[in-house]
Coordinates of C-alpha atoms in Angstrom, one line a residue:
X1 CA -68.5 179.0 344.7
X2 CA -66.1 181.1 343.1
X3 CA -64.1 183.8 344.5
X4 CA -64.5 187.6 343.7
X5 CA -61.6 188.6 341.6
X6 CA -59.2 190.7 342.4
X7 CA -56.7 193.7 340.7
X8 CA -53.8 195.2 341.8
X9 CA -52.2 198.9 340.7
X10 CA -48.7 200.1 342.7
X11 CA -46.7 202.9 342.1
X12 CA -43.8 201.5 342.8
X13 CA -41.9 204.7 343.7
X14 CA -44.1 205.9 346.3
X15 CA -44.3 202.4 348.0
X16 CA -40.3 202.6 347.7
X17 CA -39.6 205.8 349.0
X18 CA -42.3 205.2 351.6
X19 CA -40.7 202.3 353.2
X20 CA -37.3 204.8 352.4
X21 CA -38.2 207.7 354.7
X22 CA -40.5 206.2 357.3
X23 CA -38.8 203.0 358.7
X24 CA -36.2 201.6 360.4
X25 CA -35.1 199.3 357.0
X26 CA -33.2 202.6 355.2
X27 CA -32.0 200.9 352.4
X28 CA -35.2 199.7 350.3
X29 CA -32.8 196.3 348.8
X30 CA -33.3 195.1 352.6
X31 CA -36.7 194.4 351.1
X32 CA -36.6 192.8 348.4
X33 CA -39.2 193.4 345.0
X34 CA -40.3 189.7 345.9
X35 CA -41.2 190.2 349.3
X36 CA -43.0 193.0 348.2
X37 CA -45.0 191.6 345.9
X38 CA -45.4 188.4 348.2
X39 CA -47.3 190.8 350.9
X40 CA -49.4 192.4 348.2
X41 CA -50.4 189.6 347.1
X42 CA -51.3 188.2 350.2
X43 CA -53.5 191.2 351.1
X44 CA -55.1 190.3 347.6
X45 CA -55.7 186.8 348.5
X46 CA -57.9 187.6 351.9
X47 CA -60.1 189.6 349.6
X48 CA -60.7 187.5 346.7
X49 CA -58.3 185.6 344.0
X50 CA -56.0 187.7 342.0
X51 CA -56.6 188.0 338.5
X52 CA -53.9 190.5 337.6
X53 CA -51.4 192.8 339.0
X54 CA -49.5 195.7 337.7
X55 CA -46.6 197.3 339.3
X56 CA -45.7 201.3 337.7
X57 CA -42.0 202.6 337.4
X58 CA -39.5 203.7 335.8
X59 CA -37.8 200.1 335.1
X60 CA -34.8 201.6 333.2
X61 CA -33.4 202.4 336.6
X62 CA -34.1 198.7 338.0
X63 CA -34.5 196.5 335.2
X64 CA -33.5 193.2 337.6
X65 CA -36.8 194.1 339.7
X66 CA -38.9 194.2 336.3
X67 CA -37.2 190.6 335.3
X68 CA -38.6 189.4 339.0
X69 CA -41.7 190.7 338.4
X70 CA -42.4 189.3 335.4
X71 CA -41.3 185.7 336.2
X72 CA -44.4 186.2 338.7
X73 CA -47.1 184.9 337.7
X74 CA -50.0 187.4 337.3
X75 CA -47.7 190.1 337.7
X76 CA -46.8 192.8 334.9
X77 CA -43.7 195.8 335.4
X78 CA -45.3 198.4 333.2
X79 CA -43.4 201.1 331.7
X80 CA -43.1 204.9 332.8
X81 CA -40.3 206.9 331.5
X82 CA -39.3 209.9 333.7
X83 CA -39.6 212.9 332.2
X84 CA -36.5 214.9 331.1
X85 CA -36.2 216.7 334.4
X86 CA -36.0 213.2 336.5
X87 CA -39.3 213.6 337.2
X88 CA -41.7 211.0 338.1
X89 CA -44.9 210.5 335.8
X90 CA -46.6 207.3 337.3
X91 CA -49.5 209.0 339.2
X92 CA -51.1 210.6 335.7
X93 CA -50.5 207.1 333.8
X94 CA -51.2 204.9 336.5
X95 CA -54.2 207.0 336.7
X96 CA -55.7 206.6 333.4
X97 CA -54.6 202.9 333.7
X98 CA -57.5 202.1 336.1
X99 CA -60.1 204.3 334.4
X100 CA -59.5 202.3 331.6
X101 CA -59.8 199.0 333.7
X102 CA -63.2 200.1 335.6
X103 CA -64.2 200.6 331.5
X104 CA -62.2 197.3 330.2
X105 CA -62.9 194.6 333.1
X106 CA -66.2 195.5 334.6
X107 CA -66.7 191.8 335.8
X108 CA -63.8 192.7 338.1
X109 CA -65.0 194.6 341.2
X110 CA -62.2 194.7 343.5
X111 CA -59.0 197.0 343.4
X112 CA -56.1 197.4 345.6
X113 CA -54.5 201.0 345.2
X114 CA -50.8 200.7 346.6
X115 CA -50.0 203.9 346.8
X116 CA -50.7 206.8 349.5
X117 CA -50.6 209.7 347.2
X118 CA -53.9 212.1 347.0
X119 CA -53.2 212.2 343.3
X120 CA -55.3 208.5 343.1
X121 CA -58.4 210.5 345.1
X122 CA -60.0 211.4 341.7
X123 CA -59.8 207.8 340.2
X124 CA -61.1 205.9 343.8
X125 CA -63.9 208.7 343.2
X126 CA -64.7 207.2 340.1
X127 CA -64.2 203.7 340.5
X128 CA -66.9 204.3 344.5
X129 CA -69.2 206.1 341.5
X130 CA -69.1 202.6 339.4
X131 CA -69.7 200.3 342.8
X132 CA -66.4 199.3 342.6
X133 CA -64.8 197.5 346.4
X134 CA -61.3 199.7 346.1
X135 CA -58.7 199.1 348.9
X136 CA -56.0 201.1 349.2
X137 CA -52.4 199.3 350.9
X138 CA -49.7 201.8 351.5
X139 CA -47.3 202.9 353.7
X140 CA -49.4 204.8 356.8
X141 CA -47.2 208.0 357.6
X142 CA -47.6 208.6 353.7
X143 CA -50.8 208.2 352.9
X144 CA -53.2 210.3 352.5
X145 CA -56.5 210.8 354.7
X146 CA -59.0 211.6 351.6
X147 CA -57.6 208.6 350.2
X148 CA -58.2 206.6 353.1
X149 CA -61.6 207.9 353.6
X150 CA -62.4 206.5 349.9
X151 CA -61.4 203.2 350.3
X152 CA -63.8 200.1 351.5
X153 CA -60.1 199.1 353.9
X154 CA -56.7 200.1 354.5
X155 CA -53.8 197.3 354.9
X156 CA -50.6 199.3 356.1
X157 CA -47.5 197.5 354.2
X158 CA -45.2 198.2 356.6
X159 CA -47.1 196.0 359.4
X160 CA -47.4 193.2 356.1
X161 CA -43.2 193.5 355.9
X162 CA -42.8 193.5 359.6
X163 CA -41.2 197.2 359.8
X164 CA -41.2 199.2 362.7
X165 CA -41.2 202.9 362.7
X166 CA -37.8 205.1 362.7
X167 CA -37.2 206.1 366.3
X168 CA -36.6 209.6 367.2
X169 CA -32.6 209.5 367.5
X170 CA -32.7 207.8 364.1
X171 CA -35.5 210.4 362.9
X172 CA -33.1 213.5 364.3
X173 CA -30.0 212.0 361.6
X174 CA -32.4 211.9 359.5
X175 CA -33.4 215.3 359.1
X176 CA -30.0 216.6 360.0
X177 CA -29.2 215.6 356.8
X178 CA -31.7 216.9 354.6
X179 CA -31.4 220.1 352.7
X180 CA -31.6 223.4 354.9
X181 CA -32.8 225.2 352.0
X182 CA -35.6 222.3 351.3
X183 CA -36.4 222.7 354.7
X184 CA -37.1 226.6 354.6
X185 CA -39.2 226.2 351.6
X186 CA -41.3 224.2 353.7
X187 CA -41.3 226.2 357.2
X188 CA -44.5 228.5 357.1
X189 CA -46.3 225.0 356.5
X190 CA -45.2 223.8 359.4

C-alpha cells in the first residue's frame, strides 16, 4: 500500500531566528541548513513520504544554504526579496504559496507548516476547510497557540535538533543587550 504523501512549507527566517533567540546554540551556523532539513524531513517521513519541500528566504543573503538545498533531493530554496526597508516578505508569499497548492495538488493531503508565526492562521483555516491533515513543526517558545490549536500535531524542532533551552543567567545577557528603547516600546504589554 502506498504511503500518504507529504508537503513541506518553512519560512526559513522564523525557524532561524527561532532557534536564534530561544536556545542555548546562539549562533544559527552551529546548525547547519542540512541538519535542518534532515529533521524536517524526518518528521515528514513518520507521517507519510515526501513528495516535495519548499524552504522561503531571502537567499541573496545565504546563497551557499540555497546551493545545499537544492542538491537535496525534493527540496526547492524559493525566492523572497526583502523589501527596500530590510524587511521580511515571506509570510504574505509563503502564504499564497500553499493556497495555490491546496488548489494545484489536491491528491496531496498532508502539510507541514514550519513556522510559528500567527500570520499562517488564515491559510491552516483554509487548508482544515478543504480536509487537509496540516502539521505545524516550529520552534515552541515562538509559536503561536491559534496556530497550534489548527493543526492535526505539533513536532517542536528544537527537541528534533537536540537543543535545550537558554538558562536564566544566559537569558539575563541576553536581554541586557537588547535595545532599552525596543524594550520600552514594548513595556505596557508586558
Amino acid at each position: 500500500m502506498a504511503r500518504e504523501l507529504v508537503a513541506i512549507f518553512m519560512d526559513y527566517e522564523n525557524i532561524r531566528k527561532g532557534l536564534w533567540n530561544c536556545f542555548q546554540k546562539r549562533v544559527p551556523h552551529d546548525i547547519s541548513i542540512g541538519q535542518l532539513l534532515e529533521a524536517i524531513k524526518q518528521i515528514a517521513a513518520e507521517i507519510g513520504s515526501l513528495r516535495e519541500a519548499h524552504i522561503f528566504g531571502d537567499w541573496t543573503l545565504r546563497p551557499e544554504e540555497a546551493r545545499e538545498i537544492e542538491k537535496t533531493p525534493q527540496f526547492r530554496a524559493q525566492l523572497v526579496l526583502r523589501s527596500e526597508s530590510k524587511k521580511d516578505r515571506t509570510d504574505p508569499v509563503m502564504n499564497f504559496a500553499i493556497d495555490d497548492f491546496f488548489r494545484d495538488e489536491p491528491t496531496i493531503n498532508n502539510m507541514i507548516l514550519c513556522a510559528g508565526d500567527s500570520d499562517y492562521c488564515e491559510v491552516l483555516r483554509r487548508g482544515n476547510r478543504l480536509h487537509k491533515s496540516l502539521y505545524v513543526c516550529a520552534i515552541s517558545p515562538q509559536t503561536a497557540p491559534e496556530l497550534l490549536s489548527l493543526a492535526k500535531a505539533f513536532y517542536p524542532l528544537e527537541q528534533r535538533l537536540g537543543l535545550k533551552a537558554i538558562d536564566a543567567s544566559e537569558l539575563a545577557q541576553v536581554l541586557a543587550g537588547l535595545d532599552p528603547a525596543e524594550l520600552n516600546k514594548w513595556a505596557p504589554l508586558i
